[in-house]
Amino acid sequence: MTYQFTIVVPVYNEEENLLRVEKELLAYTKIATKATKILFVNDGSKDKSQSIIETICNRNDMFSFIKFKENRGLSAAIKAGFDYTETELVGYIDSDLQTAPEDFNLLLKHIGENDLVTGVRANRKDSFVKNMSSKIANGIRRSFTHDGMDDTGCPLKVIKTDFAKRIPMFKGLHRFLPAMILLQNGKIKQVPVQHFPRVAGEAKFGVWNRLIGPLMDCFAYLWMKKKYINYQVSKQG
């Protein structure tokens, strides 16, 4: 089969969720509007995640994985997923499945005329503290980037792979993917998607890295924006 779309699934200590991830993503591949494969990126998990991932991949041809030697963080996992993607489109979803894989079809409807389409979590099912800290962090980030996005933390995105591979990653950059596409003179769009409470495992981000981390990352983004190199080749011989 010729695949058109790769879904990157970062994994860090998610043994309780992975069989559900397999079930949900396998079901999605049967209704996907693009021929879809799944790439697990094991970010140095210390539980049984790797053995479960290998079992899943051995019994499903459309599933594959890469494994880090040690934990490097969500941005590194996403970057590695982009680097190892060979299809024309790449997306990503968190392994906690607080967003629905079938909503990828909503994003794929708009990717033709855009270079990144991101979900916006409607009716978020998180705690009050988590919702408020994310809202504040999004406001801070938006004031720095002027990207017009309401929810860059939404773990449901589709990107044209050639744009994704040109994103220069640093820690925390997963919060700035729309802004990084704008730096490439690309087009971005946000689409409302479903959101669900976490049913297993533990959240990897707390109030500290939802507020202080994004603020520090904003200054890193401004530095990089000033130094960013963007070019287009008009002719080659």
PDB file of C-alpha atoms in Angstrom:
ATOM      1  CA  MET A   1       0.000   0.000   0.000  1.00  0.00           C
ATOM      2  CA  THR A   2       1.126   3.539  -0.742  1.00  0.00           C
ATOM      3  CA  TYR A   3       0.567   5.619   2.381  1.00  0.00           C
ATOM      4  CA  GLN A   4      -0.222   9.330   2.251  1.00  0.00           C
ATOM      5  CA  PHE A   5      -0.488  10.238   5.933  1.00  0.00           C
ATOM      6  CA  THR A   6       1.612   9.342   9.000  1.00  0.00           C
ATOM      7  CA  ILE A   7       0.271   9.825  12.527  1.00  0.00           C
ATOM      8  CA  VAL A   8       3.071  10.338  15.051  1.00  0.00           C
ATOM      9  CA  VAL A   9       2.249   9.116  18.574  1.00  0.00           C
ATOM     10  CA  PRO A  10       4.744  10.259  21.247  1.00  0.00           C
ATOM     11  CA  VAL A  11       4.854   7.808  24.155  1.00  0.00           C
ATOM     12  CA  TYR A  12       6.292   8.244  27.632  1.00  0.00           C
ATOM     13  CA  ASN A  13       5.203   5.728  30.289  1.00  0.00           C
ATOM     14  CA  GLU A  14       1.782   5.046  28.768  1.00  0.00           C
ATOM     15  CA  GLU A  15       1.521   1.277  29.224  1.00  0.00           C
ATOM     16  CA  GLU A  16      -2.059   1.605  30.489  1.00  0.00           C
ATOM     17  CA  ASN A  17      -3.193   3.429  27.339  1.00  0.00           C
ATOM     18  CA  LEU A  18      -1.393   1.689  24.483  1.00  0.00           C
ATOM     19  CA  LEU A  19      -3.826  -1.146  23.749  1.00  0.00           C
ATOM     20  CA  ARG A  20      -6.592   1.436  23.596  1.00  0.00           C
ATOM     21  CA  VAL A  21      -4.407   3.520  21.268  1.00  0.00           C
ATOM     22  CA  GLU A  22      -4.004   0.470  19.020  1.00  0.00           C
ATOM     23  CA  LYS A  23      -7.756  -0.158  18.944  1.00  0.00           C
ATOM     24  CA  GLU A  24      -8.717   3.465  18.262  1.00  0.00           C
ATOM     25  CA  LEU A  25      -6.066   4.122  15.608  1.00  0.00           C
ATOM     26  CA  LEU A  26      -6.668   0.792  13.881  1.00  0.00           C
ATOM     27  CA  ALA A  27     -10.358   1.719  13.677  1.00  0.00           C
ATOM     28  CA  TYR A  28      -9.415   5.125  12.287  1.00  0.00           C
ATOM     29  CA  THR A  29      -7.304   3.629   9.482  1.00  0.00           C
ATOM     30  CA  LYS A  30     -10.484   1.964   8.176  1.00  0.00           C
ATOM     31  CA  ILE A  31     -12.345   5.300   7.839  1.00  0.00           C
ATOM     32  CA  ALA A  32      -9.403   7.619   7.110  1.00  0.00           C
ATOM     33  CA  THR A  33      -9.726   9.847   4.055  1.00  0.00           C
ATOM     34  CA  LYS A  34      -5.997   9.316   3.369  1.00  0.00           C
ATOM     35  CA  ALA A  35      -4.125   5.998   3.464  1.00  0.00           C
ATOM     36  CA  THR A  36      -2.712   6.151   6.986  1.00  0.00           C
ATOM     37  CA  LYS A  37       0.163   4.628   8.932  1.00  0.00           C
ATOM     38  CA  ILE A  38       1.121   5.122  12.581  1.00  0.00           C
ATOM     39  CA  LEU A  39       4.572   5.821  14.020  1.00  0.00           C
ATOM     40  CA  PHE A  40       5.125   5.410  17.757  1.00  0.00           C
ATOM     41  CA  VAL A  41       7.994   7.457  19.196  1.00  0.00           C
ATOM     42  CA  ASN A  42       8.970   5.971  22.552  1.00  0.00           C
ATOM     43  CA  ASP A  43      10.537   8.829  24.483  1.00  0.00           C
ATOM     44  CA  GLY A  44      12.614   6.671  26.838  1.00  0.00           C
ATOM     45  CA  SER A  45       9.704   5.091  28.718  1.00  0.00           C
ATOM     46  CA  LYS A  46      10.635   3.280  31.926  1.00  0.00           C
ATOM     47  CA  ASP A  47       7.517   1.098  32.137  1.00  0.00           C
ATOM     48  CA  LYS A  48       6.358  -1.705  29.816  1.00  0.00           C
ATOM     49  CA  SER A  49       5.459   0.644  26.968  1.00  0.00           C
ATOM     50  CA  GLN A  50       8.188  -0.620  24.628  1.00  0.00           C
ATOM     51  CA  SER A  51       7.226  -4.280  24.819  1.00  0.00           C
ATOM     52  CA  ILE A  52       3.572  -3.372  24.205  1.00  0.00           C
ATOM     53  CA  ILE A  53       4.546  -1.145  21.265  1.00  0.00           C
ATOM     54  CA  GLU A  54       6.563  -3.968  19.682  1.00  0.00           C
ATOM     55  CA  THR A  55       3.660  -6.393  20.113  1.00  0.00           C
ATOM     56  CA  ILE A  56       1.310  -3.900  18.445  1.00  0.00           C
ATOM     57  CA  CYS A  57       3.701  -3.313  15.548  1.00  0.00           C
ATOM     58  CA  ASN A  58       4.290  -7.035  15.006  1.00  0.00           C
ATOM     59  CA  ARG A  59       0.591  -7.683  14.479  1.00  0.00           C
ATOM     60  CA  ASN A  60      -0.290  -4.567  12.449  1.00  0.00           C
ATOM     61  CA  ASP A  61       1.528  -3.738   9.216  1.00  0.00           C
ATOM     62  CA  MET A  62       0.595  -0.046   9.347  1.00  0.00           C
ATOM     63  CA  PHE A  63       2.210   0.445  12.798  1.00  0.00           C
ATOM     64  CA  SER A  64       5.939   1.083  13.311  1.00  0.00           C
ATOM     65  CA  PHE A  65       8.118   2.602  16.030  1.00  0.00           C
ATOM     66  CA  ILE A  66      11.339   4.314  16.972  1.00  0.00           C
ATOM     67  CA  LYS A  67      12.733   4.239  20.505  1.00  0.00           C
ATOM     68  CA  PHE A  68      14.933   6.854  22.167  1.00  0.00           C
ATOM     69  CA  LYS A  69      17.871   5.744  24.286  1.00  0.00           C
ATOM     70  CA  GLU A  70      16.666   8.114  27.019  1.00  0.00           C
ATOM     71  CA  ASN A  71      13.845  10.540  27.758  1.00  0.00           C
ATOM     72  CA  ARG A  72      14.278  13.725  25.707  1.00  0.00           C
ATOM     73  CA  GLY A  73      10.861  15.377  25.995  1.00  0.00           C
ATOM     74  CA  LEU A  74       7.760  15.888  23.872  1.00  0.00           C
ATOM     75  CA  SER A  75       9.323  18.336  21.411  1.00  0.00           C
ATOM     76  CA  ALA A  76      12.143  15.896  20.654  1.00  0.00           C
ATOM     77  CA  ALA A  77       9.654  13.063  20.145  1.00  0.00           C
ATOM     78  CA  ILE A  78       7.583  15.128  17.725  1.00  0.00           C
ATOM     79  CA  LYS A  79      10.710  16.270  15.876  1.00  0.00           C
ATOM     80  CA  ALA A  80      11.890  12.676  15.516  1.00  0.00           C
ATOM     81  CA  GLY A  81       8.474  11.731  14.187  1.00  0.00           C
ATOM     82  CA  PHE A  82       8.738  14.440  11.546  1.00  0.00           C
ATOM     83  CA  ASP A  83      12.275  13.331  10.661  1.00  0.00           C
ATOM     84  CA  TYR A  84      11.242   9.695  10.159  1.00  0.00           C
ATOM     85  CA  THR A  85       8.054  10.433   8.204  1.00  0.00           C
ATOM     86  CA  GLU A  86       8.130   9.583   4.486  1.00  0.00           C
ATOM     87  CA  THR A  87       4.523  10.394   3.548  1.00  0.00           C
ATOM     88  CA  GLU A  88       3.370  13.727   2.102  1.00  0.00           C
ATOM     89  CA  LEU A  89       1.368  14.528   5.245  1.00  0.00           C
ATOM     90  CA  VAL A  90       2.193  14.084   8.917  1.00  0.00           C
ATOM     91  CA  GLY A  91       0.027  14.489  11.979  1.00  0.00           C
ATOM     92  CA  TYR A  92       0.305  13.866  15.652  1.00  0.00           C
ATOM     93  CA  ILE A  93      -1.886  12.791  18.533  1.00  0.00           C
ATOM     94  CA  ASP A  94      -1.085  12.231  22.205  1.00  0.00           C
ATOM     95  CA  SER A  95      -1.169   8.669  23.499  1.00  0.00           C
ATOM     96  CA  ASP A  96      -3.613   9.649  26.260  1.00  0.00           C
ATOM     97  CA  LEU A  97      -6.300   9.893  23.532  1.00  0.00           C
ATOM     98  CA  GLN A  98      -7.963  12.966  25.000  1.00  0.00           C
ATOM     99  CA  THR A  99      -8.620  13.847  21.360  1.00  0.00           C
ATOM    100  CA  ALA A 100     -10.360  11.549  18.880  1.00  0.00           C
ATOM    101  CA  PRO A 101      -8.471  10.018  15.921  1.00  0.00           C
ATOM    102  CA  GLU A 102     -11.577  10.280  13.709  1.00  0.00           C
ATOM    103  CA  ASP A 103     -11.270  14.064  13.976  1.00  0.00           C
ATOM    104  CA  PHE A 104      -8.173  13.846  11.793  1.00  0.00           C
ATOM    105  CA  ASN A 105     -10.653  13.662   8.913  1.00  0.00           C
ATOM    106  CA  LEU A 106     -11.952  17.119   9.910  1.00  0.00           C
ATOM    107  CA  LEU A 107      -8.417  18.515   9.684  1.00  0.00           C
ATOM    108  CA  LEU A 108      -7.582  16.699   6.451  1.00  0.00           C
ATOM    109  CA  LYS A 109     -10.524  18.437   4.745  1.00  0.00           C
ATOM    110  CA  HIS A 110      -8.613  21.723   5.009  1.00  0.00           C
ATOM    111  CA  ILE A 111      -4.994  20.681   4.466  1.00  0.00           C
ATOM    112  CA  GLY A 112      -5.091  21.160   0.686  1.00  0.00           C
ATOM    113  CA  GLU A 113      -5.186  24.946   0.851  1.00  0.00           C
ATOM    114  CA  ASN A 114      -3.249  25.128   4.136  1.00  0.00           C
ATOM    115  CA  ASP A 115       0.131  23.922   5.320  1.00  0.00           C
ATOM    116  CA  LEU A 116      -0.881  23.221   8.921  1.00  0.00           C
ATOM    117  CA  VAL A 117      -4.324  22.530  10.347  1.00  0.00           C
ATOM    118  CA  THR A 118      -4.660  22.286  14.127  1.00  0.00           C
ATOM    119  CA  GLY A 119      -7.520  21.275  16.347  1.00  0.00           C
ATOM    120  CA  VAL A 120      -9.127  23.537  18.930  1.00  0.00           C
ATOM    121  CA  ARG A 121     -10.413  21.573  21.908  1.00  0.00           C
ATOM    122  CA  ALA A 122     -14.118  22.348  22.303  1.00  0.00           C
ATOM    123  CA  ASN A 123     -15.661  21.837  25.764  1.00  0.00           C
ATOM    124  CA  ARG A 124     -12.387  20.784  27.365  1.00  0.00           C
ATOM    125  CA  LYS A 125     -12.714  17.996  29.931  1.00  0.00           C
ATOM    126  CA  ASP A 126      -9.731  18.983  32.073  1.00  0.00           C
ATOM    127  CA  SER A 127      -9.624  20.349  35.612  1.00  0.00           C
ATOM    128  CA  PHE A 128     -10.241  24.036  36.312  1.00  0.00           C
ATOM    129  CA  VAL A 129      -6.561  24.607  37.162  1.00  0.00           C
ATOM    130  CA  LYS A 130      -5.378  22.879  33.979  1.00  0.00           C
ATOM    131  CA  ASN A 131      -7.852  24.776  31.816  1.00  0.00           C
ATOM    132  CA  MET A 132      -6.967  28.154  33.330  1.00  0.00           C
ATOM    133  CA  SER A 133      -3.198  27.604  33.162  1.00  0.00           C
ATOM    134  CA  SER A 134      -3.502  26.561  29.500  1.00  0.00           C
ATOM    135  CA  LYS A 135      -5.694  29.582  28.727  1.00  0.00           C
ATOM    136  CA  ILE A 136      -3.176  31.954  30.315  1.00  0.00           C
ATOM    137  CA  ALA A 137      -0.261  30.241  28.559  1.00  0.00           C
ATOM    138  CA  ASN A 138      -2.028  30.491  25.205  1.00  0.00           C
ATOM    139  CA  GLY A 139      -2.632  34.188  25.782  1.00  0.00           C
ATOM    140  CA  ILE A 140       1.041  34.767  26.588  1.00  0.00           C
ATOM    141  CA  ARG A 141       2.203  32.834  23.548  1.00  0.00           C
ATOM    142  CA  ARG A 142      -0.283  34.536  21.221  1.00  0.00           C
ATOM    143  CA  SER A 143       0.932  37.968  22.344  1.00  0.00           C
ATOM    144  CA  PHE A 144       4.461  36.999  21.296  1.00  0.00           C
ATOM    145  CA  THR A 145       3.731  35.116  18.067  1.00  0.00           C
ATOM    146  CA  HIS A 146       0.603  36.885  16.729  1.00  0.00           C
ATOM    147  CA  ASP A 147      -0.362  33.584  15.119  1.00  0.00           C
ATOM    148  CA  GLY A 148      -4.072  33.995  15.872  1.00  0.00           C
ATOM    149  CA  MET A 149      -4.337  30.460  17.250  1.00  0.00           C
ATOM    150  CA  ASP A 150      -6.533  29.798  20.298  1.00  0.00           C
ATOM    151  CA  ASP A 151      -5.178  26.405  21.369  1.00  0.00           C
ATOM    152  CA  THR A 152      -1.713  25.511  20.099  1.00  0.00           C
ATOM    153  CA  GLY A 153      -1.454  22.902  22.855  1.00  0.00           C
ATOM    154  CA  CYS A 154      -4.147  20.801  21.198  1.00  0.00           C
ATOM    155  CA  PRO A 155      -2.526  17.415  20.467  1.00  0.00           C
ATOM    156  CA  LEU A 156      -4.221  16.963  17.121  1.00  0.00           C
ATOM    157  CA  LYS A 157      -2.517  18.465  14.079  1.00  0.00           C
ATOM    158  CA  VAL A 158      -1.932  17.789  10.392  1.00  0.00           C
ATOM    159  CA  ILE A 159       1.048  19.336   8.578  1.00  0.00           C
ATOM    160  CA  LYS A 160       2.479  19.065   5.093  1.00  0.00           C
ATOM    161  CA  THR A 161       5.621  17.051   5.672  1.00  0.00           C
ATOM    162  CA  ASP A 162       7.993  19.287   3.718  1.00  0.00           C
ATOM    163  CA  PHE A 163       7.009  22.172   6.021  1.00  0.00           C
ATOM    164  CA  ALA A 164       7.272  19.989   9.145  1.00  0.00           C
ATOM    165  CA  LYS A 165      10.787  18.842   8.269  1.00  0.00           C
ATOM    166  CA  ARG A 166      11.978  22.458   7.930  1.00  0.00           C
ATOM    167  CA  ILE A 167      10.941  23.366  11.471  1.00  0.00           C
ATOM    168  CA  PRO A 168      14.078  23.955  13.594  1.00  0.00           C
ATOM    169  CA  MET A 169      13.143  22.257  16.856  1.00  0.00           C
ATOM    170  CA  PHE A 170      14.029  23.247  20.396  1.00  0.00           C
ATOM    171  CA  LYS A 171      12.555  22.221  23.740  1.00  0.00           C
ATOM    172  CA  GLY A 172       9.047  23.569  24.063  1.00  0.00           C
ATOM    173  CA  LEU A 173       8.603  24.129  20.326  1.00  0.00           C
ATOM    174  CA  HIS A 174       5.586  21.826  20.211  1.00  0.00           C
ATOM    175  CA  ARG A 175       3.690  24.879  21.505  1.00  0.00           C
ATOM    176  CA  PHE A 176       4.802  26.968  18.507  1.00  0.00           C
ATOM    177  CA  LEU A 177       4.132  24.765  15.489  1.00  0.00           C
ATOM    178  CA  PRO A 178       1.633  27.173  13.847  1.00  0.00           C
ATOM    179  CA  ALA A 179       4.017  30.096  14.377  1.00  0.00           C
ATOM    180  CA  MET A 180       6.848  28.075  12.834  1.00  0.00           C
ATOM    181  CA  ILE A 181       4.752  27.435   9.729  1.00  0.00           C
ATOM    182  CA  LEU A 182       4.046  31.177   9.462  1.00  0.00           C
ATOM    183  CA  LEU A 183       7.807  31.821   9.531  1.00  0.00           C
ATOM    184  CA  GLN A 184       7.970  29.707   6.365  1.00  0.00           C
ATOM    185  CA  ASN A 185       5.255  31.892   4.806  1.00  0.00           C
ATOM    186  CA  GLY A 186       2.862  28.972   5.112  1.00  0.00           C
ATOM    187  CA  LYS A 187      -0.881  29.043   5.742  1.00  0.00           C
ATOM    188  CA  ILE A 188      -2.505  27.786   8.951  1.00  0.00           C
ATOM    189  CA  LYS A 189      -6.039  27.054  10.106  1.00  0.00           C
ATOM    190  CA  GLN A 190      -7.741  25.907  13.300  1.00  0.00           C
ATOM    191  CA  VAL A 191     -10.772  23.593  13.451  1.00  0.00           C
ATOM    192  CA  PRO A 192     -12.894  22.646  16.512  1.00  0.00           C
ATOM    193  CA  VAL A 193     -12.415  19.035  17.637  1.00  0.00           C
ATOM    194  CA  GLN A 194     -13.706  16.807  20.420  1.00  0.00           C
ATOM    195  CA  HIS A 195     -12.015  16.531  23.800  1.00  0.00           C
ATOM    196  CA  PHE A 196     -12.260  13.833  26.453  1.00  0.00           C
ATOM    197  CA  PRO A 197     -10.992  13.304  30.012  1.00  0.00           C
ATOM    198  CA  ARG A 198      -7.876  11.187  30.491  1.00  0.00           C
ATOM    199  CA  VAL A 199      -8.969   7.664  31.440  1.00  0.00           C
ATOM    200  CA  ALA A 200      -5.589   6.094  32.293  1.00  0.00           C
ATOM    201  CA  GLY A 201      -1.994   7.056  33.056  1.00  0.00           C
ATOM    202  CA  GLU A 202      -0.770  10.368  34.414  1.00  0.00           C
ATOM    203  CA  ALA A 203      -0.481  13.821  32.851  1.00  0.00           C
ATOM    204  CA  LYS A 204       3.126  14.785  32.080  1.00  0.00           C
ATOM    205  CA  PHE A 205       2.643  18.559  32.462  1.00  0.00           C
ATOM    206  CA  GLY A 206       1.768  20.553  35.587  1.00  0.00           C
ATOM    207  CA  VAL A 207       1.030  24.208  36.323  1.00  0.00           C
ATOM    208  CA  TRP A 208       4.744  25.108  36.329  1.00  0.00           C
ATOM    209  CA  ASN A 209       5.509  23.840  32.826  1.00  0.00           C
ATOM    210  CA  ARG A 210       2.206  25.165  31.478  1.00  0.00           C
ATOM    211  CA  LEU A 211       2.964  28.744  32.583  1.00  0.00           C
ATOM    212  CA  ILE A 212       6.630  29.415  33.307  1.00  0.00           C
ATOM    213  CA  GLY A 213       7.888  27.047  30.605  1.00  0.00           C
ATOM    214  CA  PRO A 214       5.840  28.643  27.795  1.00  0.00           C
ATOM    215  CA  LEU A 215       6.882  32.142  28.917  1.00  0.00           C
ATOM    216  CA  MET A 216      10.574  31.229  28.713  1.00  0.00           C
ATOM    217  CA  ASP A 217       9.990  29.494  25.381  1.00  0.00           C
ATOM    218  CA  CYS A 218       8.435  32.684  24.001  1.00  0.00           C
ATOM    219  CA  PHE A 219      11.758  34.494  24.417  1.00  0.00           C
ATOM    220  CA  ALA A 220      13.543  31.595  22.697  1.00  0.00           C
ATOM    221  CA  TYR A 221      11.021  31.864  19.864  1.00  0.00           C
ATOM    222  CA  LEU A 222      11.632  35.615  19.469  1.00  0.00           C
ATOM    223  CA  TRP A 223      15.392  35.035  19.280  1.00  0.00           C
ATOM    224  CA  MET A 224      14.965  32.304  16.712  1.00  0.00           C
ATOM    225  CA  LYS A 225      12.486  34.376  14.674  1.00  0.00           C
ATOM    226  CA  LYS A 226      15.078  37.148  14.436  1.00  0.00           C
ATOM    227  CA  LYS A 227      17.740  34.698  13.241  1.00  0.00           C
ATOM    228  CA  TYR A 228      15.496  32.493  11.106  1.00  0.00           C
ATOM    229  CA  ILE A 229      16.649  31.835   7.522  1.00  0.00           C
ATOM    230  CA  ASN A 230      13.896  31.462   4.946  1.00  0.00           C
ATOM    231  CA  TYR A 231      14.514  31.139   1.214  1.00  0.00           C
ATOM    232  CA  GLN A 232      12.796  29.923  -1.938  1.00  0.00           C
ATOM    233  CA  VAL A 233      14.630  28.569  -4.984  1.00  0.00           C
ATOM    234  CA  SER A 234      13.284  30.122  -8.196  1.00  0.00           C
ATOM    235  CA  LYS A 235      15.433  28.167 -10.654  1.00  0.00           C
ATOM    236  CA  GLN A 236      17.892  25.292 -10.656  1.00  0.00           C
ATOM    237  CA  GLY A 237      20.287  24.183 -13.347  1.00  0.00           C
TER     238      GLY A 237
END
